[in-house]
mmCIF file of N, CA, C and O in Angstrom:
data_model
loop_
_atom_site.group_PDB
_atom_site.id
_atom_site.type_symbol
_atom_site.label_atom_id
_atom_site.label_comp_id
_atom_site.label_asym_id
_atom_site.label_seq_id
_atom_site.Cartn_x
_atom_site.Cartn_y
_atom_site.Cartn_z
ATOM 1 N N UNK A 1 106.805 102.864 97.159
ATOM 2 C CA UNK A 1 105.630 103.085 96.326
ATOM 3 C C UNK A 1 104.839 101.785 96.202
ATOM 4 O O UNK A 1 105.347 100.690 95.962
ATOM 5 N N UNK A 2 103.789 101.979 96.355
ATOM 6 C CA UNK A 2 102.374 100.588 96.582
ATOM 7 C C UNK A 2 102.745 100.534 94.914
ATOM 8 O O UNK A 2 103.103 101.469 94.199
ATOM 9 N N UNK A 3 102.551 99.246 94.590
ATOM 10 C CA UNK A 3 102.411 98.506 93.059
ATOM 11 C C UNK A 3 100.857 98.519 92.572
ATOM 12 O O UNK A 3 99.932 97.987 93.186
ATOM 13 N N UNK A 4 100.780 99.066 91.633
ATOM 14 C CA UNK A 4 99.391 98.909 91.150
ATOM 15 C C UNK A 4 99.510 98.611 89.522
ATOM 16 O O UNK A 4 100.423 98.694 88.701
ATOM 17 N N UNK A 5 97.840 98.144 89.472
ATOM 18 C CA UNK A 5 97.771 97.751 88.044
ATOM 19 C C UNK A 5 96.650 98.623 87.390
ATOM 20 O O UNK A 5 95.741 98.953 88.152
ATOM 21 N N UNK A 6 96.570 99.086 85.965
ATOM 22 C CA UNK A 6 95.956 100.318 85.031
ATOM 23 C C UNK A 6 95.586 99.172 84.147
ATOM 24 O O UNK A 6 94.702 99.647 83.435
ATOM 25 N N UNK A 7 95.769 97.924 83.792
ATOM 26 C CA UNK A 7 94.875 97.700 82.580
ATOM 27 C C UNK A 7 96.668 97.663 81.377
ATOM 28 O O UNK A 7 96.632 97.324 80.194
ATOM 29 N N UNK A 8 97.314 97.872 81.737
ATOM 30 C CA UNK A 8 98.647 97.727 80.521
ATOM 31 C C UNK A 8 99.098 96.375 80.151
ATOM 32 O O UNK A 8 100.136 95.866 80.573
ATOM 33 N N UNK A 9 98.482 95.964 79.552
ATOM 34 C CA UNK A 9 98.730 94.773 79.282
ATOM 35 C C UNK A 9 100.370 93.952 79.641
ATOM 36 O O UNK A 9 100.559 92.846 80.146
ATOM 37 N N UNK A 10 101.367 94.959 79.167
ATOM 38 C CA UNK A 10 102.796 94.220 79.039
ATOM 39 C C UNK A 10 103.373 94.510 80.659
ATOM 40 O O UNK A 10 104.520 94.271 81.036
ATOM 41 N N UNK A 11 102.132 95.154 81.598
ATOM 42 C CA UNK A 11 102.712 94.789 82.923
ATOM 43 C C UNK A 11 102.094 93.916 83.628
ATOM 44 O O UNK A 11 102.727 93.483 84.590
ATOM 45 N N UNK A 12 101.074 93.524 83.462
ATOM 46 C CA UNK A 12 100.205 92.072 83.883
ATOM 47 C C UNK A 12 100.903 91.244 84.363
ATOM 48 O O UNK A 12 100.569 90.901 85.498
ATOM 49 N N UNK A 13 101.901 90.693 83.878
ATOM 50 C CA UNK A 13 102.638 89.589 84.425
ATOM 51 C C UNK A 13 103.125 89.727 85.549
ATOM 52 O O UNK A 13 102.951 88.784 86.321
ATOM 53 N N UNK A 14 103.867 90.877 86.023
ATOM 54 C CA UNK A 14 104.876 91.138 86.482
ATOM 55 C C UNK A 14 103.955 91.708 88.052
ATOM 56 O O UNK A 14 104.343 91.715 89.220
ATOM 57 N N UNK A 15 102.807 92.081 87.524
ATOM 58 C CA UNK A 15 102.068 92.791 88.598
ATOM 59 C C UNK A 15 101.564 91.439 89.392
ATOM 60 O O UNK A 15 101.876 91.021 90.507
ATOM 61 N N UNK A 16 100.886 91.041 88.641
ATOM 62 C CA UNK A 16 100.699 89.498 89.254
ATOM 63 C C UNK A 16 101.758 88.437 89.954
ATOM 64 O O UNK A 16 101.296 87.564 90.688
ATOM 65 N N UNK A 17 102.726 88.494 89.795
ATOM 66 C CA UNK A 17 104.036 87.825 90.192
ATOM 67 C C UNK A 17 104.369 88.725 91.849
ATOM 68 O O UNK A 17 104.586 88.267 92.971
ATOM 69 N N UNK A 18 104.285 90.091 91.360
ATOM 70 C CA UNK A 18 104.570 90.584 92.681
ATOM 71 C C UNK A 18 103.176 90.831 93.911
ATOM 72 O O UNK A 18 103.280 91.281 95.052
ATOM 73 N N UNK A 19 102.353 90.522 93.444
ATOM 74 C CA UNK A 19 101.094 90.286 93.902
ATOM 75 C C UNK A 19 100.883 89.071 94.671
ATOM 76 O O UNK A 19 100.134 89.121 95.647
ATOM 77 N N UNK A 20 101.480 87.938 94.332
ATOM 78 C CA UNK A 20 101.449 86.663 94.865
ATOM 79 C C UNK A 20 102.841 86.605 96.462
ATOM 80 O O UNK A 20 102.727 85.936 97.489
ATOM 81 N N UNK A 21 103.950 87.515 96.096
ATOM 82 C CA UNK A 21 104.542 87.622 96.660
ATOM 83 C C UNK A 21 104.279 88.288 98.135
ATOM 84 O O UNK A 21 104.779 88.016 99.226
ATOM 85 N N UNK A 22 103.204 89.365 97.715
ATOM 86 C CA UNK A 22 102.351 89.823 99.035
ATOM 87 C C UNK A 22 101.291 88.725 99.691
ATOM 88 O O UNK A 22 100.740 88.929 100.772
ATOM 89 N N UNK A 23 101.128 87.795 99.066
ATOM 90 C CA UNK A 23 100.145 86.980 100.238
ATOM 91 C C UNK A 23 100.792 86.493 101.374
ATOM 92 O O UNK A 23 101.981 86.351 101.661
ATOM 93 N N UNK A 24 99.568 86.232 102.054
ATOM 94 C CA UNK A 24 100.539 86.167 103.587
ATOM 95 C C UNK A 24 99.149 84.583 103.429
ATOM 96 O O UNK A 24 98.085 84.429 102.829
ATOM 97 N N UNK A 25 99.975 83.772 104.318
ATOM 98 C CA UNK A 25 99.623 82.066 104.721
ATOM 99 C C UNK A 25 97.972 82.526 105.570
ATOM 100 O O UNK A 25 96.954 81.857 105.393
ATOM 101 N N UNK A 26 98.027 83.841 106.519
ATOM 102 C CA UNK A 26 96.881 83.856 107.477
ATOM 103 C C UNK A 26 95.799 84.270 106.572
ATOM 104 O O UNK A 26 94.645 83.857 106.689
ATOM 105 N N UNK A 27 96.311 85.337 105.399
ATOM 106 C CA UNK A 27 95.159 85.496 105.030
ATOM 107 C C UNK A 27 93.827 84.848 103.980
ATOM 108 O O UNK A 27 94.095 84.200 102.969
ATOM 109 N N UNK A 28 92.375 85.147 104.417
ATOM 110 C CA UNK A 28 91.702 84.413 103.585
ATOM 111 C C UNK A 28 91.524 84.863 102.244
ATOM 112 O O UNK A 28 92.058 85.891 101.829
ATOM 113 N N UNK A 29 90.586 83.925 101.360
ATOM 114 C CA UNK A 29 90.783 83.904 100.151
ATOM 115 C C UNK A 29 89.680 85.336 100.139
ATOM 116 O O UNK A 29 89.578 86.038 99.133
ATOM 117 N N UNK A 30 89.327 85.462 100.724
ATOM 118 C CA UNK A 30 88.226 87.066 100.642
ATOM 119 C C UNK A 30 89.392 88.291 100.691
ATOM 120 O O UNK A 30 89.408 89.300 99.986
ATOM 121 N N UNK A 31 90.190 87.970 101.549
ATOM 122 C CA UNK A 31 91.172 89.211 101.933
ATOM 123 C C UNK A 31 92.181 89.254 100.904
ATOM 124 O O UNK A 31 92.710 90.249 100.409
ATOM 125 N N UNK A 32 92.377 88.019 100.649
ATOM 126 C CA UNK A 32 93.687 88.477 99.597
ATOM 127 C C UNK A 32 92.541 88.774 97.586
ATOM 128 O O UNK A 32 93.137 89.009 96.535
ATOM 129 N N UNK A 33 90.805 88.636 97.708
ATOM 130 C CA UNK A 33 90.523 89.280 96.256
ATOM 131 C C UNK A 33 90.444 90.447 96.845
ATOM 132 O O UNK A 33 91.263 91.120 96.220
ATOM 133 N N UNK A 34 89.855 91.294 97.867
ATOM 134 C CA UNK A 34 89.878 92.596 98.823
ATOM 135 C C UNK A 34 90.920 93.130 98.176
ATOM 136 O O UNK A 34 90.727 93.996 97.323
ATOM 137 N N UNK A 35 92.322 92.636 98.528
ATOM 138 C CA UNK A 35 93.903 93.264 98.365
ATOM 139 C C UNK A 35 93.799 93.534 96.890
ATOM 140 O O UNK A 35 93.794 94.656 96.384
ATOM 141 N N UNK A 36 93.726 92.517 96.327
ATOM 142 C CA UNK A 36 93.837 92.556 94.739
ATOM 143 C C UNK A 36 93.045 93.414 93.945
ATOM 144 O O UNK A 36 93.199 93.853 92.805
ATOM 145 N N UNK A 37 92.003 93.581 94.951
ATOM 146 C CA UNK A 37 90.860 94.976 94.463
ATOM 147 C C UNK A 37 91.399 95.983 94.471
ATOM 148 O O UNK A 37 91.332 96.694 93.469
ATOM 149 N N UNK A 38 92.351 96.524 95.966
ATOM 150 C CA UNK A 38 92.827 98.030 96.299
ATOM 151 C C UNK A 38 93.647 98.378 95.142
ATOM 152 O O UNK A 38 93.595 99.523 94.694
ATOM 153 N N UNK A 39 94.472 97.401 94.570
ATOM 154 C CA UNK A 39 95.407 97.560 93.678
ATOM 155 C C UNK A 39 95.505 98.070 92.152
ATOM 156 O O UNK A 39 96.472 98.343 91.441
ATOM 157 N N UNK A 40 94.020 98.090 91.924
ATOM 158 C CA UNK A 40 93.757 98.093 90.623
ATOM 159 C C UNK A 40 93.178 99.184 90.642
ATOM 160 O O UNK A 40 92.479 99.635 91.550
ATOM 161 N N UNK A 41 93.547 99.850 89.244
ATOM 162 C CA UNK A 41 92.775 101.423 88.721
ATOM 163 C C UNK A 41 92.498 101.328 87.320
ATOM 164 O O UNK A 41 92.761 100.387 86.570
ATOM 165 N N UNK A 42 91.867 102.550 87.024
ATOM 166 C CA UNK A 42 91.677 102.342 85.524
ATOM 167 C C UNK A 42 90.784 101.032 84.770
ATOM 168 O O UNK A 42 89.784 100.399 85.110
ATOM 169 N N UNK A 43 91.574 100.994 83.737
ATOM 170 C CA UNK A 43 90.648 99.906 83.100
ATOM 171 C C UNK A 43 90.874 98.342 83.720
ATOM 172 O O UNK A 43 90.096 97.426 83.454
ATOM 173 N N UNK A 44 91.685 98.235 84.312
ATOM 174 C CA UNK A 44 91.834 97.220 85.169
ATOM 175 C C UNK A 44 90.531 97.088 86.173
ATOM 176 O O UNK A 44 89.676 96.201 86.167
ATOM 177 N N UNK A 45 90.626 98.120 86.950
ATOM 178 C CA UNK A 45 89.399 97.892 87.926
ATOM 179 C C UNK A 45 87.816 97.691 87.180
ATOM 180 O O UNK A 45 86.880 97.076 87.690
ATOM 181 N N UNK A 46 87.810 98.338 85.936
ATOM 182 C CA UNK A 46 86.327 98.025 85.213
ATOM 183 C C UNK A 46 86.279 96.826 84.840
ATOM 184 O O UNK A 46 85.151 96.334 84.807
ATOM 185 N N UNK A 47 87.283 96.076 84.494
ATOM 186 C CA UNK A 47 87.738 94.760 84.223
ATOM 187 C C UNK A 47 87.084 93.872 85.313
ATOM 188 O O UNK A 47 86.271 93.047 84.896
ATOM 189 N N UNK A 48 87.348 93.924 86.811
ATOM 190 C CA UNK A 48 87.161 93.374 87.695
ATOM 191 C C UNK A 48 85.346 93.890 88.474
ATOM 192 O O UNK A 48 84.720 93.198 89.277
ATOM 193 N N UNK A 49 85.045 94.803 88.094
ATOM 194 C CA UNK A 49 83.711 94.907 88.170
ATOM 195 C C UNK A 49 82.712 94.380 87.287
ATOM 196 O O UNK A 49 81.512 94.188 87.483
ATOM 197 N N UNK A 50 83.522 94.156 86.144
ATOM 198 C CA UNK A 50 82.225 93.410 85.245
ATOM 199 C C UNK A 50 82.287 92.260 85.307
ATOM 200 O O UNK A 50 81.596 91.591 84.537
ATOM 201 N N UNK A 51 83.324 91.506 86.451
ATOM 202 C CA UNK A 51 83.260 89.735 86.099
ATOM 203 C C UNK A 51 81.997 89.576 87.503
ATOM 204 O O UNK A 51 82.001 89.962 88.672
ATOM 205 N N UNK A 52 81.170 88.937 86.793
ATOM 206 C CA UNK A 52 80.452 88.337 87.943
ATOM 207 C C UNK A 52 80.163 88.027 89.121
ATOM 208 O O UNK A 52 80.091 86.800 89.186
ATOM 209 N N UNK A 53 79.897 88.648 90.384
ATOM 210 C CA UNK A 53 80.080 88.083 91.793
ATOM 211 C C UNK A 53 80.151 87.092 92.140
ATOM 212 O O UNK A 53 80.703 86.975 93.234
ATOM 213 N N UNK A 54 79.609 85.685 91.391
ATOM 214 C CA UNK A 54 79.680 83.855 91.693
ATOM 215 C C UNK A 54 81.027 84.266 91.297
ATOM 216 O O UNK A 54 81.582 84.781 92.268
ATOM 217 N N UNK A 55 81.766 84.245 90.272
ATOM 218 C CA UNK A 55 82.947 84.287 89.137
ATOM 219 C C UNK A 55 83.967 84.930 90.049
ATOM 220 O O UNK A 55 85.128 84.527 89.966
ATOM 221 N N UNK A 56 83.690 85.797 90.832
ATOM 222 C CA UNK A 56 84.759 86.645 91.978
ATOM 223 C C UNK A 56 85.113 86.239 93.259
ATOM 224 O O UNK A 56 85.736 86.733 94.200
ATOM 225 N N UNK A 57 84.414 84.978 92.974
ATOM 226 C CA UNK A 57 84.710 84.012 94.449
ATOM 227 C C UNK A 57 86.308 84.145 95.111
ATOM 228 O O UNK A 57 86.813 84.601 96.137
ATOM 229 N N UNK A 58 86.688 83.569 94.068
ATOM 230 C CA UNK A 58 87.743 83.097 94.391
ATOM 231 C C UNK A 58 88.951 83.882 93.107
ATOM 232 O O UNK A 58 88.688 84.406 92.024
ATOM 233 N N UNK A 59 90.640 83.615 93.983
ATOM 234 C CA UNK A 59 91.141 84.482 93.283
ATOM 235 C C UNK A 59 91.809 84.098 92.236
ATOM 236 O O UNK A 59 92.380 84.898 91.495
ATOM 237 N N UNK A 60 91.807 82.239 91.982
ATOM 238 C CA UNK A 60 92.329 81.830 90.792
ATOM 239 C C UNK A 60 91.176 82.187 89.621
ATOM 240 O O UNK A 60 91.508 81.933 88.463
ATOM 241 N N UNK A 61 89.969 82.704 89.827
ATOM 242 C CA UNK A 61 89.371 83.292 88.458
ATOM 243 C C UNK A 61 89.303 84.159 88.783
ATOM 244 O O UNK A 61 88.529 84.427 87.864
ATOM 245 N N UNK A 62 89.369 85.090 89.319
ATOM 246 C CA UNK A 62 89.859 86.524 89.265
ATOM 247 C C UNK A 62 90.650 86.652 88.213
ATOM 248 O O UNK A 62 90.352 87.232 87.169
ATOM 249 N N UNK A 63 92.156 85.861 88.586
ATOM 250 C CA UNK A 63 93.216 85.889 88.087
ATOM 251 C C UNK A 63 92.966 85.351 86.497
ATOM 252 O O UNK A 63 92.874 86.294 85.710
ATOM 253 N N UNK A 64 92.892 84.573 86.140
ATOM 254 C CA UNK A 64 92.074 83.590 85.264
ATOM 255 C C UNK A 64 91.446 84.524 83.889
ATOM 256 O O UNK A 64 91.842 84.466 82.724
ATOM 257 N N UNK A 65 90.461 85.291 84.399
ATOM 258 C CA UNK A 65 90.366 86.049 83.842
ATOM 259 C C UNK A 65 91.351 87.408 83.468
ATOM 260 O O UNK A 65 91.593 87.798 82.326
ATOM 261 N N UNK A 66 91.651 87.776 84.235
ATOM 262 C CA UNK A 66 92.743 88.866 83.907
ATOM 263 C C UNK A 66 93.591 88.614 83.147
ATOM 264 O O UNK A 66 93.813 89.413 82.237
ATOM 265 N N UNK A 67 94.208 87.642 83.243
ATOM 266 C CA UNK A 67 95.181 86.597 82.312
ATOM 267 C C UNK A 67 94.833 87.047 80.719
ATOM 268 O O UNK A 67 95.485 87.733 79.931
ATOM 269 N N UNK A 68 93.639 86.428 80.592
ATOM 270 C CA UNK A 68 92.955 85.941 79.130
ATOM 271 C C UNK A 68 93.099 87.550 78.904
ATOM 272 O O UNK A 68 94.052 87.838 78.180
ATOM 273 N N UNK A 69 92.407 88.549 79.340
ATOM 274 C CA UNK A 69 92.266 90.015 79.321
ATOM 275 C C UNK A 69 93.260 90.786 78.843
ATOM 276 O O UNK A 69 93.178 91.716 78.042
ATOM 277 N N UNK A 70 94.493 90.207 79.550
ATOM 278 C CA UNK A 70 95.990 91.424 79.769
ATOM 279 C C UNK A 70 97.196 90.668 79.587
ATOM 280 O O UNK A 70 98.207 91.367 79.647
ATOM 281 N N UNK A 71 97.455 89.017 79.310
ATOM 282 C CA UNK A 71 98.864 88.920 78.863
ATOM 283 C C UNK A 71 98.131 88.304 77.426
ATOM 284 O O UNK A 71 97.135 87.655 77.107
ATOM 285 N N UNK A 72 99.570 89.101 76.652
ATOM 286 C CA UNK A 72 99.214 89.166 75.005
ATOM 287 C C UNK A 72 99.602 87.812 74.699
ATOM 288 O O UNK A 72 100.113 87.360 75.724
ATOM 289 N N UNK A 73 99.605 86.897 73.731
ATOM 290 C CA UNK A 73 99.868 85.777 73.964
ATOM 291 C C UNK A 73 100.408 85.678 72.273
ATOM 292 O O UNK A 73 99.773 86.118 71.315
ATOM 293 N N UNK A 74 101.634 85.039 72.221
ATOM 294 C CA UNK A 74 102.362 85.120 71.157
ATOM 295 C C UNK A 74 101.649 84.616 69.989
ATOM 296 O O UNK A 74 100.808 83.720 70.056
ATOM 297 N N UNK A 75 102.040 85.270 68.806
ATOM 298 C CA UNK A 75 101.472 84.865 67.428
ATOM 299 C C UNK A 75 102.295 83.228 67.145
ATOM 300 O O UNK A 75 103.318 82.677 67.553
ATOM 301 N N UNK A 76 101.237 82.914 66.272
ATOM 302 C CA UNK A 76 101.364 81.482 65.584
ATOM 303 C C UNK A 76 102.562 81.160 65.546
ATOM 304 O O UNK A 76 103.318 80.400 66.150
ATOM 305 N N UNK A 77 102.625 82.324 64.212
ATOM 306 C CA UNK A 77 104.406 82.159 63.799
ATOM 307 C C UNK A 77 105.287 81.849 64.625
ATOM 308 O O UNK A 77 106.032 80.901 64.377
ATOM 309 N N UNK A 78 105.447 82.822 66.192
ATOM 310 C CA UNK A 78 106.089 83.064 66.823
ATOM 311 C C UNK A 78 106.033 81.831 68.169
ATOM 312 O O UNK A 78 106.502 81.859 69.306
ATOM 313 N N UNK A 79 105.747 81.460 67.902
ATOM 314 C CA UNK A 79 105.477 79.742 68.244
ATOM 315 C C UNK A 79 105.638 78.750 67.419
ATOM 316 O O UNK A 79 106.362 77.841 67.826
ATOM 317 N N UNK A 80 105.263 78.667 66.564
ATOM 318 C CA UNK A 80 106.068 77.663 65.556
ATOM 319 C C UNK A 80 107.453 77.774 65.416
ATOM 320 O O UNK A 80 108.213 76.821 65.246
ATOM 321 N N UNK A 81 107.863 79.285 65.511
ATOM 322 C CA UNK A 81 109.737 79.191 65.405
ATOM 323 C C UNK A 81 110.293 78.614 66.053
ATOM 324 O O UNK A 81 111.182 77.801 65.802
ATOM 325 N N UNK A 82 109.482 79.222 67.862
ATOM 326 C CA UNK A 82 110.432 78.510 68.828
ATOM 327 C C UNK A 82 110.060 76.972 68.981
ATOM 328 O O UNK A 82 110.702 76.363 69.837
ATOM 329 N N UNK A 83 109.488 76.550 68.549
ATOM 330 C CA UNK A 83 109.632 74.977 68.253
ATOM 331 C C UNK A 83 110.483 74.558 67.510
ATOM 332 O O UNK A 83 111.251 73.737 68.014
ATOM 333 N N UNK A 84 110.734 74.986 65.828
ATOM 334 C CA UNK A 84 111.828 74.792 65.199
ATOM 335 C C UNK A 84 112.549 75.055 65.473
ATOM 336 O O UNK A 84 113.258 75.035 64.467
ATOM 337 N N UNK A 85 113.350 75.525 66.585
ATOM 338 C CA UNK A 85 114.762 76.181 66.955
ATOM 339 C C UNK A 85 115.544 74.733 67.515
ATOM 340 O O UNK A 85 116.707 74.776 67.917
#
């Protein structure tokens, strides 16, 4: 089964991790945002149509953005603990 991404936030990471694992050394940076396009549905893909064409250059802001978008990023608290630990 092809891996795809919907916009679920708590799979973002994981989609991206196995996403990087599909690049191949030959391909260019056009082919591998191309790939990263096929992959996406849902609110994910509206995600990636509204970032800018300059902004879609390249796939570390692709990524960049998706990031900020779809991994939840721990509360205060929950960062201050694991410091006090």
């Amino acid at each position: 089964k092809t891996m795809t991404f919907d916009g679920k936030t708590e799979k973002f990471e994981l989609f991206q991790d196995l996403f990087h694992t599909m690049m191949q050394p030959e391909m260019t940076e056009q082919m591998k945002i191309n790939h990263f396009h096929s992959l996406l549905w849902k609110e994910a893909l509206a995600t990636l149509r509204n970032i800018n064409s300059t902004i879609r250059q390249t796939r570390e802001n692709v990524l960049m953005i998706f990031r900020r978008e779809y991994v939840k990023s721990e509360s205060v608290a929950t960062q201050v603990a694991k410091i006090c630990v």
